[in-house]
Amino acid sequence: MKVLFGSPGKKSGLILRIGQCVFAAFSIGFMASASGFSSTTAFCYLIASMGLQVLWSSGLVLLDIHALRSNRDLHTNIIVSLFVVGDWVTATLSLAAASSSAGVMLLFTRDTNICKADATLSCNMFQISIAFAFVSWFLLAISSYVMFWLVASI
Amino acid sequence: MKVLFGSPGKKSGLILRIGQCVFAAFSIGFMASASGFSSTTAFCYLIASMGLQVLWSSGLVLLDIHALRSNRDLHTNIIVSLFVVGDWVTATLSLAAASSSAGVMLLFTRDTNICKADATLSCNMFQISIAFAFVSWFLLAISSYVMFWLVASI
């Protein structure tokens, strides 16, 4: 099996995973601390999806650290196949969550004046949270492509 | 290069491409004929994204028909690499468009009573259009994975 940038058990892979975790956690933090998020299903779904991404990526961070410390090779068919399925499911859910929240945000700011009219909504916090979710999804997408490439090139 | 289900220049590939085209066209048709869609950016973006998908997939339908008629092999590196980039860009945009519209639709129907209050909005048409967009994205996702598998397994 080839060893690419972002492969499991490599430093580049660990950095990607830590990035996914951190940005997803920031996204949850900003959204959860924004007032009025719970009245919109898309924002609640964003928190759930980013929560799943934090769980998944933090698990892989621990596995990468373990592999780097003990110098073990994670490039086996079963491990990489498991990673690729998890990565793709999480990446699809994250993109869907970030996009649905962005769609609602556009409605709030451009199509209507809900953000201006309702001062209790923390629209800036929503926007920052959605931006972080997109960054987190982008890093996860890179990992997913690397994993898929590894599986396909066996 | 392997020949898989949905490969370019094969009948299964042609059927997938026709499916993508037809469902994307249905999605555009239902959305464009629904009253009040133009006031929501996410719905306009859905039409644009599905339009791009119709253009892309119909181009590949023509190429597949040509290859099937003339019995030409489309499994060359350059052609499949071009397909994989186009497929992934279109698939990502389609999922983002369908999800953002779905987020807005949830806001209209579950979080608020905009659909009940505003009789000029064709909410049922919006929902049918979004469902077709998701089906079209799903078929495109299958094609994208097959293409990526072909490129990676060269």
PDB file of C-alpha atoms in Angstrom:
ATOM      1  CA  MET A   1       0.000   0.000   0.000  1.00  0.00           C
ATOM      2  CA  LYS A   2       1.318   3.458  -0.892  1.00  0.00           C
ATOM      3  CA  VAL A   3       2.113   6.061   1.752  1.00  0.00           C
ATOM      4  CA  LEU A   4       0.650   9.451   0.857  1.00  0.00           C
ATOM      5  CA  PHE A   5       0.323  12.866   2.516  1.00  0.00           C
ATOM      6  CA  GLY A   6      -2.320  12.452   5.231  1.00  0.00           C
ATOM      7  CA  SER A   7      -2.020   8.653   5.464  1.00  0.00           C
ATOM      8  CA  PRO A   8      -3.031   7.056   8.772  1.00  0.00           C
ATOM      9  CA  GLY A   9      -0.182   6.769  11.278  1.00  0.00           C
ATOM     10  CA  LYS A  10       1.802   9.630   9.685  1.00  0.00           C
ATOM     11  CA  LYS A  11       2.456  13.123  11.061  1.00  0.00           C
ATOM     12  CA  SER A  12       0.627  14.793   8.154  1.00  0.00           C
ATOM     13  CA  GLY A  13      -2.400  12.564   8.854  1.00  0.00           C
ATOM     14  CA  LEU A  14      -2.292  13.498  12.533  1.00  0.00           C
ATOM     15  CA  ILE A  15      -2.167  17.235  11.728  1.00  0.00           C
ATOM     16  CA  LEU A  16      -5.168  16.883   9.372  1.00  0.00           C
ATOM     17  CA  ARG A  17      -7.144  14.993  12.046  1.00  0.00           C
ATOM     18  CA  ILE A  18      -6.299  17.520  14.758  1.00  0.00           C
ATOM     19  CA  GLY A  19      -7.401  20.314  12.389  1.00  0.00           C
ATOM     20  CA  GLN A  20     -10.734  18.570  11.757  1.00  0.00           C
ATOM     21  CA  CYS A  21     -11.306  18.157  15.489  1.00  0.00           C
ATOM     22  CA  VAL A  22     -10.371  21.707  16.430  1.00  0.00           C
ATOM     23  CA  PHE A  23     -12.438  23.445  13.732  1.00  0.00           C
ATOM     24  CA  ALA A  24     -15.453  21.198  14.395  1.00  0.00           C
ATOM     25  CA  ALA A  25     -15.176  21.958  18.120  1.00  0.00           C
ATOM     26  CA  PHE A  26     -14.962  25.712  17.383  1.00  0.00           C
ATOM     27  CA  SER A  27     -18.039  25.385  15.181  1.00  0.00           C
ATOM     28  CA  ILE A  28     -19.984  23.688  17.991  1.00  0.00           C
ATOM     29  CA  GLY A  29     -18.731  26.242  20.521  1.00  0.00           C
ATOM     30  CA  PHE A  30     -19.784  29.297  18.497  1.00  0.00           C
ATOM     31  CA  MET A  31     -23.146  27.807  17.540  1.00  0.00           C
ATOM     32  CA  ALA A  32     -24.007  26.565  21.031  1.00  0.00           C
ATOM     33  CA  SER A  33     -23.125  29.904  22.610  1.00  0.00           C
ATOM     34  CA  ALA A  34     -25.189  31.888  20.071  1.00  0.00           C
ATOM     35  CA  SER A  35     -28.607  32.865  21.349  1.00  0.00           C
ATOM     36  CA  GLY A  36     -31.598  31.613  19.375  1.00  0.00           C
ATOM     37  CA  PHE A  37     -29.908  28.718  17.567  1.00  0.00           C
ATOM     38  CA  SER A  38     -32.250  26.078  19.008  1.00  0.00           C
ATOM     39  CA  SER A  39     -35.277  27.440  17.156  1.00  0.00           C
ATOM     40  CA  THR A  40     -33.746  26.409  13.794  1.00  0.00           C
ATOM     41  CA  THR A  41     -33.486  22.689  12.932  1.00  0.00           C
ATOM     42  CA  ALA A  42     -30.543  23.241  10.548  1.00  0.00           C
ATOM     43  CA  PHE A  43     -28.424  24.817  13.302  1.00  0.00           C
ATOM     44  CA  CYS A  44     -29.213  21.955  15.718  1.00  0.00           C
ATOM     45  CA  TYR A  45     -28.270  19.479  12.973  1.00  0.00           C
ATOM     46  CA  LEU A  46     -24.975  21.364  12.482  1.00  0.00           C
ATOM     47  CA  ILE A  47     -24.135  20.852  16.165  1.00  0.00           C
ATOM     48  CA  ALA A  48     -25.045  17.132  15.955  1.00  0.00           C
ATOM     49  CA  SER A  49     -23.013  16.614  12.792  1.00  0.00           C
ATOM     50  CA  MET A  50     -19.982  18.518  14.095  1.00  0.00           C
ATOM     51  CA  GLY A  51     -20.272  16.512  17.331  1.00  0.00           C
ATOM     52  CA  LEU A  52     -20.066  13.294  15.314  1.00  0.00           C
ATOM     53  CA  GLN A  53     -17.044  14.699  13.450  1.00  0.00           C
ATOM     54  CA  VAL A  54     -15.268  15.583  16.718  1.00  0.00           C
ATOM     55  CA  LEU A  55     -15.890  12.048  18.035  1.00  0.00           C
ATOM     56  CA  TRP A  56     -14.704  10.369  14.825  1.00  0.00           C
ATOM     57  CA  SER A  57     -11.640  12.575  14.286  1.00  0.00           C
ATOM     58  CA  SER A  58     -10.550  12.522  17.940  1.00  0.00           C
ATOM     59  CA  GLY A  59     -10.686   8.713  17.862  1.00  0.00           C
ATOM     60  CA  LEU A  60      -8.401   8.743  14.817  1.00  0.00           C
ATOM     61  CA  VAL A  61      -6.100  11.326  16.466  1.00  0.00           C
ATOM     62  CA  LEU A  62      -5.605   8.911  19.393  1.00  0.00           C
ATOM     63  CA  LEU A  63      -5.000   6.025  16.993  1.00  0.00           C
ATOM     64  CA  ASP A  64      -2.461   8.092  15.005  1.00  0.00           C
ATOM     65  CA  ILE A  65      -0.625   9.123  18.189  1.00  0.00           C
ATOM     66  CA  HIS A  66      -0.526   5.479  19.300  1.00  0.00           C
ATOM     67  CA  ALA A  67       0.815   4.398  15.892  1.00  0.00           C
ATOM     68  CA  LEU A  68       3.467   7.153  15.852  1.00  0.00           C
ATOM     69  CA  ARG A  69       4.627   6.353  19.407  1.00  0.00           C
ATOM     70  CA  SER A  70       4.783   2.606  18.980  1.00  0.00           C
ATOM     71  CA  ASN A  71       5.980   2.906  15.372  1.00  0.00           C
ATOM     72  CA  ARG A  72       3.174   0.647  14.150  1.00  0.00           C
ATOM     73  CA  ASP A  73       1.993   0.537  10.567  1.00  0.00           C
ATOM     74  CA  LEU A  74      -1.732   1.297  10.133  1.00  0.00           C
ATOM     75  CA  HIS A  75      -1.685   0.590   6.390  1.00  0.00           C
ATOM     76  CA  THR A  76      -3.626  -2.663   6.505  1.00  0.00           C
ATOM     77  CA  ASN A  77      -6.623  -3.327   4.303  1.00  0.00           C
ATOM     78  CA  ILE A  78      -9.126  -3.699   7.145  1.00  0.00           C
ATOM     79  CA  ILE A  79      -8.096  -0.520   9.010  1.00  0.00           C
ATOM     80  CA  VAL A  80      -7.983   1.682   5.903  1.00  0.00           C
ATOM     81  CA  SER A  81     -11.313   0.273   4.612  1.00  0.00           C
ATOM     82  CA  LEU A  82     -12.911   1.064   7.964  1.00  0.00           C
ATOM     83  CA  PHE A  83     -11.440   4.597   7.876  1.00  0.00           C
ATOM     84  CA  VAL A  84     -12.661   5.252   4.346  1.00  0.00           C
ATOM     85  CA  VAL A  85     -16.288   4.342   5.144  1.00  0.00           C
ATOM     86  CA  GLY A  86     -16.294   6.409   8.342  1.00  0.00           C
ATOM     87  CA  ASP A  87     -14.607   9.339   6.635  1.00  0.00           C
ATOM     88  CA  TRP A  88     -17.035   9.444   3.727  1.00  0.00           C
ATOM     89  CA  VAL A  89     -20.148   9.141   5.887  1.00  0.00           C
ATOM     90  CA  THR A  90     -18.906  11.878   8.241  1.00  0.00           C
ATOM     91  CA  ALA A  91     -17.792  14.128   5.351  1.00  0.00           C
ATOM     92  CA  THR A  92     -21.164  13.830   3.576  1.00  0.00           C
ATOM     93  CA  LEU A  93     -23.086  14.590   6.778  1.00  0.00           C
ATOM     94  CA  SER A  94     -20.793  17.546   7.560  1.00  0.00           C
ATOM     95  CA  LEU A  95     -21.172  19.101   4.108  1.00  0.00           C
ATOM     96  CA  ALA A  96     -24.952  18.638   4.279  1.00  0.00           C
ATOM     97  CA  ALA A  97     -25.075  20.243   7.745  1.00  0.00           C
ATOM     98  CA  ALA A  98     -22.835  23.186   6.815  1.00  0.00           C
ATOM     99  CA  SER A  99     -24.762  23.796   3.572  1.00  0.00           C
ATOM    100  CA  SER A 100     -28.204  23.620   5.163  1.00  0.00           C
ATOM    101  CA  SER A 101     -27.114  26.100   7.840  1.00  0.00           C
ATOM    102  CA  ALA A 102     -25.611  28.354   5.154  1.00  0.00           C
ATOM    103  CA  GLY A 103     -28.909  28.213   3.227  1.00  0.00           C
ATOM    104  CA  VAL A 104     -30.833  29.315   6.319  1.00  0.00           C
ATOM    105  CA  MET A 105     -28.230  32.010   7.072  1.00  0.00           C
ATOM    106  CA  LEU A 106     -28.616  33.426   3.540  1.00  0.00           C
ATOM    107  CA  LEU A 107     -32.373  33.533   4.110  1.00  0.00           C
ATOM    108  CA  PHE A 108     -31.877  35.385   7.408  1.00  0.00           C
ATOM    109  CA  THR A 109     -29.428  37.958   6.045  1.00  0.00           C
ATOM    110  CA  ARG A 110     -30.075  38.438   2.314  1.00  0.00           C
ATOM    111  CA  ASP A 111     -33.597  37.288   1.470  1.00  0.00           C
ATOM    112  CA  THR A 112     -35.280  38.696   4.569  1.00  0.00           C
ATOM    113  CA  ASN A 113     -34.278  41.135   7.312  1.00  0.00           C
ATOM    114  CA  ILE A 114     -34.807  38.647  10.163  1.00  0.00           C
ATOM    115  CA  CYS A 115     -31.276  39.272  11.482  1.00  0.00           C
ATOM    116  CA  LYS A 116     -31.798  43.032  11.610  1.00  0.00           C
ATOM    117  CA  ALA A 117     -35.337  42.786  12.934  1.00  0.00           C
ATOM    118  CA  ASP A 118     -34.709  40.195  15.649  1.00  0.00           C
ATOM    119  CA  ALA A 119     -31.918  41.454  17.912  1.00  0.00           C
ATOM    120  CA  THR A 120     -32.048  38.276  20.047  1.00  0.00           C
ATOM    121  CA  LEU A 121     -30.506  36.223  17.197  1.00  0.00           C
ATOM    122  CA  SER A 122     -26.671  36.134  17.257  1.00  0.00           C
ATOM    123  CA  CYS A 123     -26.292  36.161  13.480  1.00  0.00           C
ATOM    124  CA  ASN A 124     -22.540  36.887  13.538  1.00  0.00           C
ATOM    125  CA  MET A 125     -21.938  33.864  15.774  1.00  0.00           C
ATOM    126  CA  PHE A 126     -23.998  31.689  13.402  1.00  0.00           C
ATOM    127  CA  GLN A 127     -21.879  32.834  10.458  1.00  0.00           C
ATOM    128  CA  ILE A 128     -18.570  32.180  12.235  1.00  0.00           C
ATOM    129  CA  SER A 129     -19.789  28.723  13.270  1.00  0.00           C
ATOM    130  CA  ILE A 130     -20.807  27.868   9.684  1.00  0.00           C
ATOM    131  CA  ALA A 131     -17.433  29.089   8.355  1.00  0.00           C
ATOM    132  CA  PHE A 132     -15.607  26.822  10.823  1.00  0.00           C
ATOM    133  CA  ALA A 133     -17.862  23.909   9.807  1.00  0.00           C
ATOM    134  CA  PHE A 134     -16.885  24.396   6.145  1.00  0.00           C
ATOM    135  CA  VAL A 135     -13.153  24.492   7.055  1.00  0.00           C
ATOM    136  CA  SER A 136     -13.563  21.322   9.108  1.00  0.00           C
ATOM    137  CA  TRP A 137     -15.420  19.613   6.231  1.00  0.00           C
ATOM    138  CA  PHE A 138     -12.675  20.662   3.786  1.00  0.00           C
ATOM    139  CA  LEU A 139      -9.945  19.078   5.944  1.00  0.00           C
ATOM    140  CA  LEU A 140     -12.071  15.926   6.309  1.00  0.00           C
ATOM    141  CA  ALA A 141     -12.597  15.829   2.522  1.00  0.00           C
ATOM    142  CA  ILE A 142      -8.799  15.802   2.011  1.00  0.00           C
ATOM    143  CA  SER A 143      -8.472  12.863   4.444  1.00  0.00           C
ATOM    144  CA  SER A 144     -11.355  11.044   2.729  1.00  0.00           C
ATOM    145  CA  TYR A 145      -9.767  11.332  -0.722  1.00  0.00           C
ATOM    146  CA  VAL A 146      -6.397  10.127   0.605  1.00  0.00           C
ATOM    147  CA  MET A 147      -8.053   7.128   2.301  1.00  0.00           C
ATOM    148  CA  PHE A 148     -10.108   6.263  -0.784  1.00  0.00           C
ATOM    149  CA  TRP A 149      -6.993   6.526  -2.947  1.00  0.00           C
ATOM    150  CA  LEU A 150      -5.143   4.164  -0.574  1.00  0.00           C
ATOM    151  CA  VAL A 151      -7.973   1.594  -0.668  1.00  0.00           C
ATOM    152  CA  ALA A 152      -8.390   1.796  -4.447  1.00  0.00           C
ATOM    153  CA  SER A 153      -4.674   1.474  -5.120  1.00  0.00           C
ATOM    154  CA  ILE A 154      -4.262  -1.766  -3.129  1.00  0.00           C
TER     155      ILE A 154
ATOM    156  CA  MET B   1      -7.737  -0.118 -16.336  1.00  0.00           C
ATOM    157  CA  LYS B   2     -10.558  -2.121 -14.747  1.00  0.00           C
ATOM    158  CA  VAL B   3     -14.097  -2.079 -16.125  1.00  0.00           C
ATOM    159  CA  LEU B   4     -16.657  -1.572 -13.345  1.00  0.00           C
ATOM    160  CA  PHE B   5     -20.412  -1.047 -13.089  1.00  0.00           C
ATOM    161  CA  GLY B   6     -21.028   2.518 -14.267  1.00  0.00           C
ATOM    162  CA  SER B   7     -17.743   2.839 -16.183  1.00  0.00           C
ATOM    163  CA  PRO B   8     -17.685   5.357 -19.056  1.00  0.00           C
ATOM    164  CA  GLY B   9     -18.700   3.888 -22.415  1.00  0.00           C
ATOM    165  CA  LYS B  10     -20.729   1.064 -20.799  1.00  0.00           C
ATOM    166  CA  LYS B  11     -24.513   0.574 -20.725  1.00  0.00           C
ATOM    167  CA  SER B  12     -24.612   0.779 -16.906  1.00  0.00           C
ATOM    168  CA  GLY B  13     -22.708   4.082 -17.082  1.00  0.00           C
ATOM    169  CA  LEU B  14     -25.133   5.406 -19.682  1.00  0.00           C
ATOM    170  CA  ILE B  15     -28.153   4.470 -17.524  1.00  0.00           C
ATOM    171  CA  LEU B  16     -26.623   6.235 -14.477  1.00  0.00           C
ATOM    172  CA  ARG B  17     -25.938   9.374 -16.547  1.00  0.00           C
ATOM    173  CA  ILE B  18     -29.448   9.415 -18.024  1.00  0.00           C
ATOM    174  CA  GLY B  19     -30.849   9.045 -14.484  1.00  0.00           C
ATOM    175  CA  GLN B  20     -28.769  12.012 -13.268  1.00  0.00           C
ATOM    176  CA  CYS B  21     -29.973  14.145 -16.164  1.00  0.00           C
ATOM    177  CA  VAL B  22     -33.643  13.213 -15.835  1.00  0.00           C
ATOM    178  CA  PHE B  23     -33.884  13.715 -12.054  1.00  0.00           C
ATOM    179  CA  ALA B  24     -31.937  17.004 -12.204  1.00  0.00           C
ATOM    180  CA  ALA B  25     -34.255  18.213 -14.988  1.00  0.00           C
ATOM    181  CA  PHE B  26     -37.336  17.205 -12.915  1.00  0.00           C
ATOM    182  CA  SER B  27     -35.868  19.095  -9.961  1.00  0.00           C
ATOM    183  CA  ILE B  28     -35.421  22.243 -12.070  1.00  0.00           C
ATOM    184  CA  GLY B  29     -38.908  21.851 -13.554  1.00  0.00           C
ATOM    185  CA  PHE B  30     -40.684  21.540 -10.212  1.00  0.00           C
ATOM    186  CA  MET B  31     -38.685  24.363  -8.607  1.00  0.00           C
ATOM    187  CA  ALA B  32     -39.036  26.767 -11.531  1.00  0.00           C
ATOM    188  CA  SER B  33     -42.794  26.182 -11.773  1.00  0.00           C
ATOM    189  CA  ALA B  34     -43.323  26.714  -8.031  1.00  0.00           C
ATOM    190  CA  SER B  35     -44.491  30.192  -7.157  1.00  0.00           C
ATOM    191  CA  GLY B  36     -42.310  32.223  -4.801  1.00  0.00           C
ATOM    192  CA  PHE B  37     -39.047  30.329  -5.317  1.00  0.00           C
ATOM    193  CA  SER B  38     -37.132  33.375  -6.531  1.00  0.00           C
ATOM    194  CA  SER B  39     -37.346  35.124  -3.173  1.00  0.00           C
ATOM    195  CA  THR B  40     -35.073  32.480  -1.604  1.00  0.00           C
ATOM    196  CA  THR B  41     -31.380  32.370  -2.582  1.00  0.00           C
ATOM    197  CA  ALA B  42     -31.048  28.663  -1.716  1.00  0.00           C
ATOM    198  CA  PHE B  43     -33.811  27.712  -4.174  1.00  0.00           C
ATOM    199  CA  CYS B  44     -32.230  29.811  -6.953  1.00  0.00           C
ATOM    200  CA  TYR B  45     -28.885  28.147  -6.220  1.00  0.00           C
ATOM    201  CA  LEU B  46     -30.609  24.732  -6.469  1.00  0.00           C
ATOM    202  CA  ILE B  47     -31.789  25.591  -9.987  1.00  0.00           C
ATOM    203  CA  ALA B  48     -28.292  26.805 -10.994  1.00  0.00           C
ATOM    204  CA  SER B  49     -26.601  23.729  -9.564  1.00  0.00           C
ATOM    205  CA  MET B  50     -29.080  21.295 -11.128  1.00  0.00           C
ATOM    206  CA  GLY B  51     -28.674  23.181 -14.420  1.00  0.00           C
ATOM    207  CA  LEU B  52     -24.929  22.576 -14.257  1.00  0.00           C
ATOM    208  CA  GLN B  53     -25.584  18.907 -13.487  1.00  0.00           C
ATOM    209  CA  VAL B  54     -27.923  18.571 -16.492  1.00  0.00           C
ATOM    210  CA  LEU B  55     -25.281  20.144 -18.761  1.00  0.00           C
ATOM    211  CA  TRP B  56     -22.464  17.947 -17.420  1.00  0.00           C
ATOM    212  CA  SER B  57     -24.423  14.688 -17.390  1.00  0.00           C
ATOM    213  CA  SER B  58     -26.033  15.233 -20.778  1.00  0.00           C
ATOM    214  CA  GLY B  59     -22.572  15.816 -22.260  1.00  0.00           C
ATOM    215  CA  LEU B  60     -21.442  12.496 -20.831  1.00  0.00           C
ATOM    216  CA  VAL B  61     -24.632  10.789 -22.070  1.00  0.00           C
ATOM    217  CA  LEU B  62     -23.772  11.884 -25.624  1.00  0.00           C
ATOM    218  CA  LEU B  63     -20.175  10.704 -25.187  1.00  0.00           C
ATOM    219  CA  ASP B  64     -21.360   7.331 -23.837  1.00  0.00           C
ATOM    220  CA  ILE B  65     -23.787   6.882 -26.742  1.00  0.00           C
ATOM    221  CA  HIS B  66     -21.007   7.735 -29.197  1.00  0.00           C
ATOM    222  CA  ALA B  67     -18.649   5.240 -27.520  1.00  0.00           C
ATOM    223  CA  LEU B  68     -21.295   2.489 -27.471  1.00  0.00           C
ATOM    224  CA  ARG B  69     -22.184   3.032 -31.148  1.00  0.00           C
ATOM    225  CA  SER B  70     -18.650   3.226 -32.437  1.00  0.00           C
ATOM    226  CA  ASN B  71     -17.437   0.589 -29.941  1.00  0.00           C
ATOM    227  CA  ARG B  72     -14.681   2.896 -28.731  1.00  0.00           C
ATOM    228  CA  ASP B  73     -12.944   2.478 -25.393  1.00  0.00           C
ATOM    229  CA  LEU B  74     -13.168   5.527 -23.118  1.00  0.00           C
ATOM    230  CA  HIS B  75     -10.916   4.013 -20.438  1.00  0.00           C
ATOM    231  CA  THR B  76      -7.913   6.233 -21.068  1.00  0.00           C
ATOM    232  CA  ASN B  77      -6.155   8.114 -18.275  1.00  0.00           C
ATOM    233  CA  ILE B  78      -6.894  11.593 -19.618  1.00  0.00           C
ATOM    234  CA  ILE B  79     -10.612  11.007 -20.218  1.00  0.00           C
ATOM    235  CA  VAL B  80     -11.251   9.314 -16.864  1.00  0.00           C
ATOM    236  CA  SER B  81      -9.191  11.941 -14.971  1.00  0.00           C
ATOM    237  CA  LEU B  82     -11.252  14.680 -16.618  1.00  0.00           C
ATOM    238  CA  PHE B  83     -14.485  12.863 -15.724  1.00  0.00           C
ATOM    239  CA  VAL B  84     -13.457  12.396 -12.101  1.00  0.00           C
ATOM    240  CA  VAL B  85     -12.734  16.109 -11.543  1.00  0.00           C
ATOM    241  CA  GLY B  86     -15.981  17.179 -13.230  1.00  0.00           C
ATOM    242  CA  ASP B  87     -17.996  14.563 -11.367  1.00  0.00           C
ATOM    243  CA  TRP B  88     -16.663  15.511  -7.936  1.00  0.00           C
ATOM    244  CA  VAL B  89     -17.109  19.258  -8.450  1.00  0.00           C
ATOM    245  CA  THR B  90     -20.678  18.756  -9.708  1.00  0.00           C
ATOM    246  CA  ALA B  91     -21.509  16.259  -6.947  1.00  0.00           C
ATOM    247  CA  THR B  92     -20.235  18.568  -4.198  1.00  0.00           C
ATOM    248  CA  LEU B  93     -22.184  21.540  -5.589  1.00  0.00           C
ATOM    249  CA  SER B  94     -25.335  19.411  -5.965  1.00  0.00           C
ATOM    250  CA  LEU B  95     -25.192  18.095  -2.405  1.00  0.00           C
ATOM    251  CA  ALA B  96     -24.583  21.619  -1.095  1.00  0.00           C
ATOM    252  CA  ALA B  97     -27.527  22.972  -3.136  1.00  0.00           C
ATOM    253  CA  ALA B  98     -29.919  20.185  -2.120  1.00  0.00           C
ATOM    254  CA  SER B  99     -28.918  20.461   1.556  1.00  0.00           C
ATOM    255  CA  SER B 100     -29.214  24.242   1.706  1.00  0.00           C
ATOM    256  CA  SER B 101     -32.683  24.058   0.140  1.00  0.00           C
ATOM    257  CA  ALA B 102     -33.642  21.290   2.568  1.00  0.00           C
ATOM    258  CA  GLY B 103     -32.457  23.457   5.495  1.00  0.00           C
ATOM    259  CA  VAL B 104     -34.635  26.341   4.315  1.00  0.00           C
ATOM    260  CA  MET B 105     -37.576  23.965   3.723  1.00  0.00           C
ATOM    261  CA  LEU B 106     -37.303  22.636   7.300  1.00  0.00           C
ATOM    262  CA  LEU B 107     -37.364  26.240   8.519  1.00  0.00           C
ATOM    263  CA  PHE B 108     -40.500  26.935   6.451  1.00  0.00           C
ATOM    264  CA  THR B 109     -42.396  23.830   7.557  1.00  0.00           C
ATOM    265  CA  ARG B 110     -41.157  22.769  11.007  1.00  0.00           C
ATOM    266  CA  ASP B 111     -39.511  25.727  12.735  1.00  0.00           C
ATOM    267  CA  THR B 112     -41.993  28.357  11.583  1.00  0.00           C
ATOM    268  CA  ASN B 113     -45.440  28.310   9.990  1.00  0.00           C
ATOM    269  CA  ILE B 114     -44.408  30.292   6.898  1.00  0.00           C
ATOM    270  CA  CYS B 115     -45.789  27.598   4.573  1.00  0.00           C
ATOM    271  CA  LYS B 116     -49.195  27.625   6.273  1.00  0.00           C
ATOM    272  CA  ALA B 117     -49.296  31.390   6.638  1.00  0.00           C
ATOM    273  CA  ASP B 118     -48.194  32.310   3.117  1.00  0.00           C
ATOM    274  CA  ALA B 119     -50.491  30.581   0.632  1.00  0.00           C
ATOM    275  CA  THR B 120     -48.560  32.004  -2.338  1.00  0.00           C
ATOM    276  CA  LEU B 121     -45.594  29.696  -1.602  1.00  0.00           C
ATOM    277  CA  SER B 122     -45.813  26.301  -3.359  1.00  0.00           C
ATOM    278  CA  CYS B 123     -44.224  24.370  -0.490  1.00  0.00           C
ATOM    279  CA  ASN B 124     -45.151  20.928  -1.864  1.00  0.00           C
ATOM    280  CA  MET B 125     -43.449  21.719  -5.164  1.00  0.00           C
ATOM    281  CA  PHE B 126     -40.325  22.865  -3.304  1.00  0.00           C
ATOM    282  CA  GLN B 127     -40.230  19.572  -1.392  1.00  0.00           C
ATOM    283  CA  ILE B 128     -40.655  17.426  -4.529  1.00  0.00           C
ATOM    284  CA  SER B 129     -37.910  19.418  -6.278  1.00  0.00           C
ATOM    285  CA  ILE B 130     -35.510  18.943  -3.332  1.00  0.00           C
ATOM    286  CA  ALA B 131     -36.268  15.190  -3.220  1.00  0.00           C
ATOM    287  CA  PHE B 132     -35.435  14.890  -6.943  1.00  0.00           C
ATOM    288  CA  ALA B 133     -32.222  16.876  -6.360  1.00  0.00           C
ATOM    289  CA  PHE B 134     -31.141  14.402  -3.671  1.00  0.00           C
ATOM    290  CA  VAL B 135     -31.882  11.420  -5.974  1.00  0.00           C
ATOM    291  CA  SER B 136     -29.895  13.073  -8.773  1.00  0.00           C
ATOM    292  CA  TRP B 137     -26.983  13.761  -6.379  1.00  0.00           C
ATOM    293  CA  PHE B 138     -27.060  10.127  -5.174  1.00  0.00           C
ATOM    294  CA  LEU B 139     -26.751   8.799  -8.752  1.00  0.00           C
ATOM    295  CA  LEU B 140     -23.934  11.267  -9.438  1.00  0.00           C
ATOM    296  CA  ALA B 141     -22.173  10.163  -6.234  1.00  0.00           C
ATOM    297  CA  ILE B 142     -22.200   6.545  -7.499  1.00  0.00           C
ATOM    298  CA  SER B 143     -20.646   7.658 -10.806  1.00  0.00           C
ATOM    299  CA  SER B 144     -18.067   9.767  -8.956  1.00  0.00           C
ATOM    300  CA  TYR B 145     -16.927   6.853  -6.775  1.00  0.00           C
ATOM    301  CA  VAL B 146     -16.651   4.540  -9.790  1.00  0.00           C
ATOM    302  CA  MET B 147     -14.578   7.140 -11.678  1.00  0.00           C
ATOM    303  CA  PHE B 148     -12.316   7.809  -8.710  1.00  0.00           C
ATOM    304  CA  TRP B 149     -11.830   4.043  -8.232  1.00  0.00           C
ATOM    305  CA  LEU B 150     -10.866   3.730 -11.912  1.00  0.00           C
ATOM    306  CA  VAL B 151      -8.326   6.570 -11.678  1.00  0.00           C
ATOM    307  CA  ALA B 152      -6.830   5.327  -8.404  1.00  0.00           C
ATOM    308  CA  SER B 153      -6.513   1.744  -9.625  1.00  0.00           C
ATOM    309  CA  ILE B 154      -4.531   2.632 -12.761  1.00  0.00           C
TER     310      ILE B 154
END
